[in-house]
PDB file of C-alpha atoms in Angstrom:
ATOM      1  CA  UNK A   1      44.978 -17.525  -9.183  1.00  0.00           C
ATOM      2  CA  UNK A   2      44.747 -14.314  -7.164  1.00  0.00           C
ATOM      3  CA  UNK A   3      46.029 -12.303 -10.124  1.00  0.00           C
ATOM      4  CA  UNK A   4      43.490 -13.954 -12.424  1.00  0.00           C
ATOM      5  CA  UNK A   5      40.672 -13.295  -9.953  1.00  0.00           C
ATOM      6  CA  UNK A   6      41.725  -9.667  -9.585  1.00  0.00           C
ATOM      7  CA  UNK A   7      41.895  -9.286 -13.353  1.00  0.00           C
ATOM      8  CA  UNK A   8      38.430 -10.816 -13.759  1.00  0.00           C
ATOM      9  CA  UNK A   9      36.991  -8.540 -11.057  1.00  0.00           C
ATOM     10  CA  UNK A  10      38.627  -5.532 -12.693  1.00  0.00           C
ATOM     11  CA  UNK A  11      37.174  -6.404 -16.097  1.00  0.00           C
ATOM     12  CA  UNK A  12      33.735  -7.045 -14.543  1.00  0.00           C
ATOM     13  CA  UNK A  13      33.797  -3.684 -12.772  1.00  0.00           C
ATOM     14  CA  UNK A  14      34.957  -2.010 -15.976  1.00  0.00           C
ATOM     15  CA  UNK A  15      32.010  -3.560 -17.853  1.00  0.00           C
ATOM     16  CA  UNK A  16      29.547  -2.452 -15.150  1.00  0.00           C
ATOM     17  CA  UNK A  17      30.903   1.081 -15.286  1.00  0.00           C
ATOM     18  CA  UNK A  18      30.600   1.058 -19.055  1.00  0.00           C
ATOM     19  CA  UNK A  19      26.975  -0.089 -18.784  1.00  0.00           C
ATOM     20  CA  UNK A  20      26.191   2.697 -16.327  1.00  0.00           C
ATOM     21  CA  UNK A  21      27.886   5.237 -18.589  1.00  0.00           C
ATOM     22  CA  UNK A  22      25.894   3.930 -21.540  1.00  0.00           C
ATOM     23  CA  UNK A  23      22.660   4.065 -19.521  1.00  0.00           C
ATOM     24  CA  UNK A  24      23.329   7.668 -18.514  1.00  0.00           C
ATOM     25  CA  UNK A  25      23.840   8.579 -22.149  1.00  0.00           C
ATOM     26  CA  UNK A  26      20.554   6.928 -23.166  1.00  0.00           C
ATOM     27  CA  UNK A  27      18.493   8.433 -20.339  1.00  0.00           C
ATOM     28  CA  UNK A  28      20.138  11.821 -20.346  1.00  0.00           C
ATOM     29  CA  UNK A  29      21.379  11.486 -16.776  1.00  0.00           C
ATOM     30  CA  UNK A  30      19.579  11.636 -13.440  1.00  0.00           C
ATOM     31  CA  UNK A  31      19.008  14.692 -11.262  1.00  0.00           C
ATOM     32  CA  UNK A  32      20.331  15.006  -7.712  1.00  0.00           C
ATOM     33  CA  UNK A  33      17.968  17.154  -5.635  1.00  0.00           C
ATOM     34  CA  UNK A  34      19.735  18.099  -2.417  1.00  0.00           C
ATOM     35  CA  UNK A  35      16.548  17.605  -0.426  1.00  0.00           C
ATOM     36  CA  UNK A  36      16.202  13.906  -1.255  1.00  0.00           C
ATOM     37  CA  UNK A  37      17.911  10.787   0.157  1.00  0.00           C
ATOM     38  CA  UNK A  38      18.596   9.574  -3.378  1.00  0.00           C
ATOM     39  CA  UNK A  39      18.562  10.539  -7.047  1.00  0.00           C
ATOM     40  CA  UNK A  40      15.583  11.599  -9.130  1.00  0.00           C
ATOM     41  CA  UNK A  41      14.766  12.344 -12.725  1.00  0.00           C
ATOM     42  CA  UNK A  42      13.295  15.583 -13.977  1.00  0.00           C
ATOM     43  CA  UNK A  43      11.536  16.637 -17.136  1.00  0.00           C
ATOM     44  CA  UNK A  44      10.663  20.180 -18.231  1.00  0.00           C
ATOM     45  CA  UNK A  45       7.645  21.493 -16.318  1.00  0.00           C
ATOM     46  CA  UNK A  46       6.355  23.209 -19.445  1.00  0.00           C
ATOM     47  CA  UNK A  47       5.794  19.715 -20.894  1.00  0.00           C
ATOM     48  CA  UNK A  48       3.370  18.682 -18.123  1.00  0.00           C
ATOM     49  CA  UNK A  49       0.030  17.767 -19.687  1.00  0.00           C
ATOM     50  CA  UNK A  50      -2.031  18.957 -16.712  1.00  0.00           C
ATOM     51  CA  UNK A  51       0.453  20.972 -14.687  1.00  0.00           C
ATOM     52  CA  UNK A  52       1.266  23.367 -17.530  1.00  0.00           C
ATOM     53  CA  UNK A  53      -2.428  24.322 -17.610  1.00  0.00           C
ATOM     54  CA  UNK A  54      -2.714  24.579 -13.819  1.00  0.00           C
ATOM     55  CA  UNK A  55       0.391  26.798 -13.748  1.00  0.00           C
ATOM     56  CA  UNK A  56      -1.728  29.543 -15.339  1.00  0.00           C
ATOM     57  CA  UNK A  57      -4.524  29.279 -12.756  1.00  0.00           C
ATOM     58  CA  UNK A  58      -4.246  31.041  -9.363  1.00  0.00           C
ATOM     59  CA  UNK A  59      -5.157  28.827  -6.431  1.00  0.00           C
ATOM     60  CA  UNK A  60      -3.561  25.683  -7.842  1.00  0.00           C
ATOM     61  CA  UNK A  61      -0.329  24.066  -6.553  1.00  0.00           C
ATOM     62  CA  UNK A  62       1.250  24.582  -9.974  1.00  0.00           C
ATOM     63  CA  UNK A  63       0.651  28.334 -10.057  1.00  0.00           C
ATOM     64  CA  UNK A  64       4.055  29.925  -9.470  1.00  0.00           C
ATOM     65  CA  UNK A  65       5.650  26.472  -9.922  1.00  0.00           C
ATOM     66  CA  UNK A  66       9.177  26.254  -8.508  1.00  0.00           C
ATOM     67  CA  UNK A  67      10.157  24.159 -11.551  1.00  0.00           C
ATOM     68  CA  UNK A  68       9.451  27.097 -13.852  1.00  0.00           C
ATOM     69  CA  UNK A  69      11.962  29.391 -12.165  1.00  0.00           C
ATOM     70  CA  UNK A  70      15.262  29.506 -10.263  1.00  0.00           C
ATOM     71  CA  UNK A  71      17.801  26.834 -11.281  1.00  0.00           C
ATOM     72  CA  UNK A  72      15.231  25.045 -13.438  1.00  0.00           C
ATOM     73  CA  UNK A  73      15.430  27.792 -16.054  1.00  0.00           C
ATOM     74  CA  UNK A  74      19.206  27.855 -16.280  1.00  0.00           C
ATOM     75  CA  UNK A  75      20.266  27.064 -19.890  1.00  0.00           C
ATOM     76  CA  UNK A  76      22.193  23.925 -18.897  1.00  0.00           C
ATOM     77  CA  UNK A  77      19.265  22.642 -16.825  1.00  0.00           C
ATOM     78  CA  UNK A  78      16.790  23.268 -19.645  1.00  0.00           C
ATOM     79  CA  UNK A  79      19.099  21.462 -22.074  1.00  0.00           C
ATOM     80  CA  UNK A  80      19.381  18.469 -19.727  1.00  0.00           C
ATOM     81  CA  UNK A  81      15.624  18.232 -19.144  1.00  0.00           C
ATOM     82  CA  UNK A  82      14.866  18.459 -22.850  1.00  0.00           C
ATOM     83  CA  UNK A  83      17.381  15.674 -23.418  1.00  0.00           C
ATOM     84  CA  UNK A  84      15.590  13.477 -20.858  1.00  0.00           C
ATOM     85  CA  UNK A  85      12.222  14.253 -22.425  1.00  0.00           C
ATOM     86  CA  UNK A  86      13.451  13.178 -25.869  1.00  0.00           C
ATOM     87  CA  UNK A  87      14.983  10.031 -24.341  1.00  0.00           C
ATOM     88  CA  UNK A  88      11.543   8.660 -23.437  1.00  0.00           C
ATOM     89  CA  UNK A  89      11.177   7.503 -27.050  1.00  0.00           C
ATOM     90  CA  UNK A  90      14.357   5.423 -26.917  1.00  0.00           C
ATOM     91  CA  UNK A  91      13.489   1.682 -27.004  1.00  0.00           C
ATOM     92  CA  UNK A  92      16.276   1.065 -24.463  1.00  0.00           C
ATOM     93  CA  UNK A  93      14.925   3.609 -21.968  1.00  0.00           C
ATOM     94  CA  UNK A  94      13.469   1.050 -19.533  1.00  0.00           C
ATOM     95  CA  UNK A  95      16.661  -0.988 -19.514  1.00  0.00           C
ATOM     96  CA  UNK A  96      18.815   2.110 -19.090  1.00  0.00           C
ATOM     97  CA  UNK A  97      16.675   3.555 -16.288  1.00  0.00           C
ATOM     98  CA  UNK A  98      16.719   0.222 -14.482  1.00  0.00           C
ATOM     99  CA  UNK A  99      20.519   0.138 -14.683  1.00  0.00           C
ATOM    100  CA  UNK A 100      20.722   3.553 -13.024  1.00  0.00           C
ATOM    101  CA  UNK A 101      17.859   3.292 -10.551  1.00  0.00           C
ATOM    102  CA  UNK A 102      18.662  -0.128  -9.098  1.00  0.00           C
ATOM    103  CA  UNK A 103      21.853   1.324  -7.650  1.00  0.00           C
ATOM    104  CA  UNK A 104      19.809   3.586  -5.327  1.00  0.00           C
ATOM    105  CA  UNK A 105      17.843   2.705  -2.189  1.00  0.00           C
ATOM    106  CA  UNK A 106      15.386   5.586  -2.713  1.00  0.00           C
ATOM    107  CA  UNK A 107      14.233   7.163  -5.940  1.00  0.00           C
ATOM    108  CA  UNK A 108      11.862   9.991  -6.797  1.00  0.00           C
ATOM    109  CA  UNK A 109      10.159  10.298 -10.147  1.00  0.00           C
ATOM    110  CA  UNK A 110       9.973  13.857 -11.443  1.00  0.00           C
ATOM    111  CA  UNK A 111      11.263  16.543  -9.124  1.00  0.00           C
ATOM    112  CA  UNK A 112      10.189  18.552 -12.172  1.00  0.00           C
ATOM    113  CA  UNK A 113       7.734  17.520 -14.856  1.00  0.00           C
ATOM    114  CA  UNK A 114       5.258  14.650 -14.901  1.00  0.00           C
ATOM    115  CA  UNK A 115       4.055  11.543 -16.727  1.00  0.00           C
ATOM    116  CA  UNK A 116       3.668  12.118 -20.449  1.00  0.00           C
ATOM    117  CA  UNK A 117       1.489   9.218 -21.611  1.00  0.00           C
ATOM    118  CA  UNK A 118       0.109   5.778 -20.777  1.00  0.00           C
ATOM    119  CA  UNK A 119       3.215   4.267 -22.344  1.00  0.00           C
ATOM    120  CA  UNK A 120       5.443   6.436 -20.179  1.00  0.00           C
ATOM    121  CA  UNK A 121       3.535   5.296 -17.076  1.00  0.00           C
ATOM    122  CA  UNK A 122       3.816   1.644 -18.094  1.00  0.00           C
ATOM    123  CA  UNK A 123       7.534   2.053 -18.717  1.00  0.00           C
ATOM    124  CA  UNK A 124       7.974   3.593 -15.260  1.00  0.00           C
ATOM    125  CA  UNK A 125       6.121   0.672 -13.671  1.00  0.00           C
ATOM    126  CA  UNK A 126       8.399  -1.739 -15.533  1.00  0.00           C
ATOM    127  CA  UNK A 127      11.477   0.057 -14.198  1.00  0.00           C
ATOM    128  CA  UNK A 128      10.092  -0.278 -10.660  1.00  0.00           C
ATOM    129  CA  UNK A 129       9.394  -3.993 -11.147  1.00  0.00           C
ATOM    130  CA  UNK A 130      12.915  -4.467 -12.481  1.00  0.00           C
ATOM    131  CA  UNK A 131      14.511  -2.759  -9.468  1.00  0.00           C
ATOM    132  CA  UNK A 132      12.827  -4.444  -6.464  1.00  0.00           C
ATOM    133  CA  UNK A 133      15.579  -3.302  -4.102  1.00  0.00           C
ATOM    134  CA  UNK A 134      14.720   0.359  -4.736  1.00  0.00           C
ATOM    135  CA  UNK A 135      11.818   2.277  -3.177  1.00  0.00           C
ATOM    136  CA  UNK A 136      10.078   4.431  -5.784  1.00  0.00           C
ATOM    137  CA  UNK A 137       7.870   7.473  -5.163  1.00  0.00           C
ATOM    138  CA  UNK A 138       6.057   9.444  -7.822  1.00  0.00           C
ATOM    139  CA  UNK A 139       3.754  12.433  -7.221  1.00  0.00           C
ATOM    140  CA  UNK A 140       1.505  13.223 -10.175  1.00  0.00           C
ATOM    141  CA  UNK A 141      -1.280  15.472 -11.407  1.00  0.00           C
ATOM    142  CA  UNK A 142      -1.937  13.223 -14.395  1.00  0.00           C
ATOM    143  CA  UNK A 143      -5.132  11.426 -13.381  1.00  0.00           C
ATOM    144  CA  UNK A 144      -5.713  10.244 -16.936  1.00  0.00           C
ATOM    145  CA  UNK A 145      -2.527   8.173 -16.852  1.00  0.00           C
ATOM    146  CA  UNK A 146      -3.066   6.426 -13.515  1.00  0.00           C
ATOM    147  CA  UNK A 147      -2.653   2.660 -13.924  1.00  0.00           C
ATOM    148  CA  UNK A 148      -4.699  -0.149 -12.466  1.00  0.00           C
ATOM    149  CA  UNK A 149      -3.762  -0.289  -8.781  1.00  0.00           C
ATOM    150  CA  UNK A 150      -2.843  -3.961  -9.121  1.00  0.00           C
ATOM    151  CA  UNK A 151      -0.202  -3.031 -11.699  1.00  0.00           C
ATOM    152  CA  UNK A 152       1.777  -0.914  -9.224  1.00  0.00           C
ATOM    153  CA  UNK A 153       4.560  -3.014  -7.654  1.00  0.00           C
ATOM    154  CA  UNK A 154       4.935  -3.127  -3.873  1.00  0.00           C
ATOM    155  CA  UNK A 155       8.171  -1.132  -3.966  1.00  0.00           C
ATOM    156  CA  UNK A 156       6.457   1.855  -5.590  1.00  0.00           C
ATOM    157  CA  UNK A 157       3.962   4.452  -4.456  1.00  0.00           C
ATOM    158  CA  UNK A 158       2.152   6.873  -6.745  1.00  0.00           C
ATOM    159  CA  UNK A 159       0.665   9.876  -4.966  1.00  0.00           C
ATOM    160  CA  UNK A 160      -2.122  11.737  -6.739  1.00  0.00           C
ATOM    161  CA  UNK A 161      -1.764  15.458  -6.076  1.00  0.00           C
ATOM    162  CA  UNK A 162      -4.763  17.659  -5.306  1.00  0.00           C
ATOM    163  CA  UNK A 163      -5.372  20.202  -8.037  1.00  0.00           C
ATOM    164  CA  UNK A 164      -6.215  23.102  -5.691  1.00  0.00           C
ATOM    165  CA  UNK A 165      -4.330  24.667  -2.807  1.00  0.00           C
ATOM    166  CA  UNK A 166      -5.890  23.999   0.614  1.00  0.00           C
ATOM    167  CA  UNK A 167      -7.978  21.155  -0.817  1.00  0.00           C
ATOM    168  CA  UNK A 168      -8.319  17.788   0.881  1.00  0.00           C
ATOM    169  CA  UNK A 169      -7.073  14.521  -0.552  1.00  0.00           C
ATOM    170  CA  UNK A 170      -8.478  13.284  -3.829  1.00  0.00           C
ATOM    171  CA  UNK A 171     -10.885  10.358  -3.545  1.00  0.00           C
ATOM    172  CA  UNK A 172      -9.780   8.920  -6.881  1.00  0.00           C
ATOM    173  CA  UNK A 173      -6.647   7.181  -5.577  1.00  0.00           C
ATOM    174  CA  UNK A 174      -5.575   5.600  -2.249  1.00  0.00           C
ATOM    175  CA  UNK A 175      -2.302   7.553  -1.858  1.00  0.00           C
ATOM    176  CA  UNK A 176      -2.399  11.307  -2.182  1.00  0.00           C
ATOM    177  CA  UNK A 177      -0.743  14.626  -1.415  1.00  0.00           C
ATOM    178  CA  UNK A 178      -1.852  18.228  -1.234  1.00  0.00           C
ATOM    179  CA  UNK A 179      -0.509  21.735  -0.718  1.00  0.00           C
ATOM    180  CA  UNK A 180      -1.591  24.187   1.965  1.00  0.00           C
ATOM    181  CA  UNK A 181      -0.949  27.778   3.008  1.00  0.00           C
ATOM    182  CA  UNK A 182      -1.735  26.873   6.636  1.00  0.00           C
ATOM    183  CA  UNK A 183       1.452  25.877   8.513  1.00  0.00           C
ATOM    184  CA  UNK A 184      -0.630  23.975  11.070  1.00  0.00           C
ATOM    185  CA  UNK A 185      -1.824  21.584   8.357  1.00  0.00           C
ATOM    186  CA  UNK A 186       1.627  20.723   6.991  1.00  0.00           C
ATOM    187  CA  UNK A 187       2.747  17.146   7.663  1.00  0.00           C
ATOM    188  CA  UNK A 188       5.984  17.149   5.630  1.00  0.00           C
ATOM    189  CA  UNK A 189       8.813  18.053   8.059  1.00  0.00           C
ATOM    190  CA  UNK A 190      11.280  19.304   5.419  1.00  0.00           C
ATOM    191  CA  UNK A 191      10.511  23.004   5.872  1.00  0.00           C
ATOM    192  CA  UNK A 192      11.512  22.694   9.549  1.00  0.00           C
ATOM    193  CA  UNK A 193      14.775  20.866   8.911  1.00  0.00           C
ATOM    194  CA  UNK A 194      16.665  22.832   6.314  1.00  0.00           C
ATOM    195  CA  UNK A 195      14.355  21.840   3.442  1.00  0.00           C
ATOM    196  CA  UNK A 196      15.649  18.260   3.558  1.00  0.00           C
ATOM    197  CA  UNK A 197      14.023  14.880   4.044  1.00  0.00           C
ATOM    198  CA  UNK A 198      16.747  13.775   6.476  1.00  0.00           C
ATOM    199  CA  UNK A 199      15.436  10.555   8.073  1.00  0.00           C
ATOM    200  CA  UNK A 200      11.810  11.028   6.923  1.00  0.00           C
ATOM    201  CA  UNK A 201      10.572   8.572   4.290  1.00  0.00           C
ATOM    202  CA  UNK A 202       6.845   9.241   4.544  1.00  0.00           C
ATOM    203  CA  UNK A 203       6.505  10.017   0.829  1.00  0.00           C
ATOM    204  CA  UNK A 204       7.664   6.478   0.015  1.00  0.00           C
ATOM    205  CA  UNK A 205       5.532   4.847   2.750  1.00  0.00           C
ATOM    206  CA  UNK A 206       2.312   3.120   1.667  1.00  0.00           C
ATOM    207  CA  UNK A 207       1.094   3.229   5.273  1.00  0.00           C
ATOM    208  CA  UNK A 208       0.973   7.040   4.979  1.00  0.00           C
ATOM    209  CA  UNK A 209      -2.166   7.679   2.935  1.00  0.00           C
ATOM    210  CA  UNK A 210      -1.904  11.474   2.635  1.00  0.00           C
ATOM    211  CA  UNK A 211       0.878  14.053   2.914  1.00  0.00           C
ATOM    212  CA  UNK A 212       0.475  17.821   3.111  1.00  0.00           C
ATOM    213  CA  UNK A 213       3.212  20.128   1.843  1.00  0.00           C
ATOM    214  CA  UNK A 214       3.533  23.879   2.353  1.00  0.00           C
ATOM    215  CA  UNK A 215       2.881  26.095  -0.664  1.00  0.00           C
ATOM    216  CA  UNK A 216       6.226  27.143  -2.140  1.00  0.00           C
TER     217      UNK A 216
END
C-alpha cells in the first residue's frame, strides 16, 4: 500500500509540474524582481497606452522610465516581454496565469508595462478571483480601463498612479500612489532598506489609501 501511495503521489506531483511547465509556456513566464516578496509579470513599457505618451513629457512619473532602460532593454528581456504581450491573446491565458500565481503569497502585476484593454483588465480580475490565497497588487496609469470597484476581489488592490510628479493622490479611485522628488514626502521604505520591500506590504494593503514613492 505504501508503494502504491508513493507511486500515486509521484504521478500527481509529476502532473502538477507538467501543468506548471505548460502554464509557463502559455504565459511566457513570470518575472522575479529582487525587490518584491514574490513574483510579478512584466510587459514592454513601450506598449503602455498612457505611459508611453507620458514617457515623452517632463514632469511625469514615466519620463525617464526605469523600464525603458537598464536590464529592461537587454535583448533577452525584450524578447521575454514581447512573448508575454503576445500571450494575452491566448484563450488559456487566465487558466495559465492562475496556475502560476496561486503558488505565490504575494503577486505584483506589471513591474514593467500596464493594462492593455478592458478585456485584459477583466482577465486579470478573473485570475485574482481564481487565486484567493494570493494577495494581488497592481499600479496603473490606465484610468480608462479601471473596472467597477465592486468587481475587484478582496484579495486584490489596484492603485491608480498620479500622472505628474509631486502631485497629490487622484480623486478618481480610492487607492492611489504618486511619485515625489521630496524625500520627506516618501512613504515607501524601500529606498532606505536596500531597495527591497523586506517586511513591508503596504502596497498590497487596502487600509493604506495612498503611497508615495521617490522619483527614480
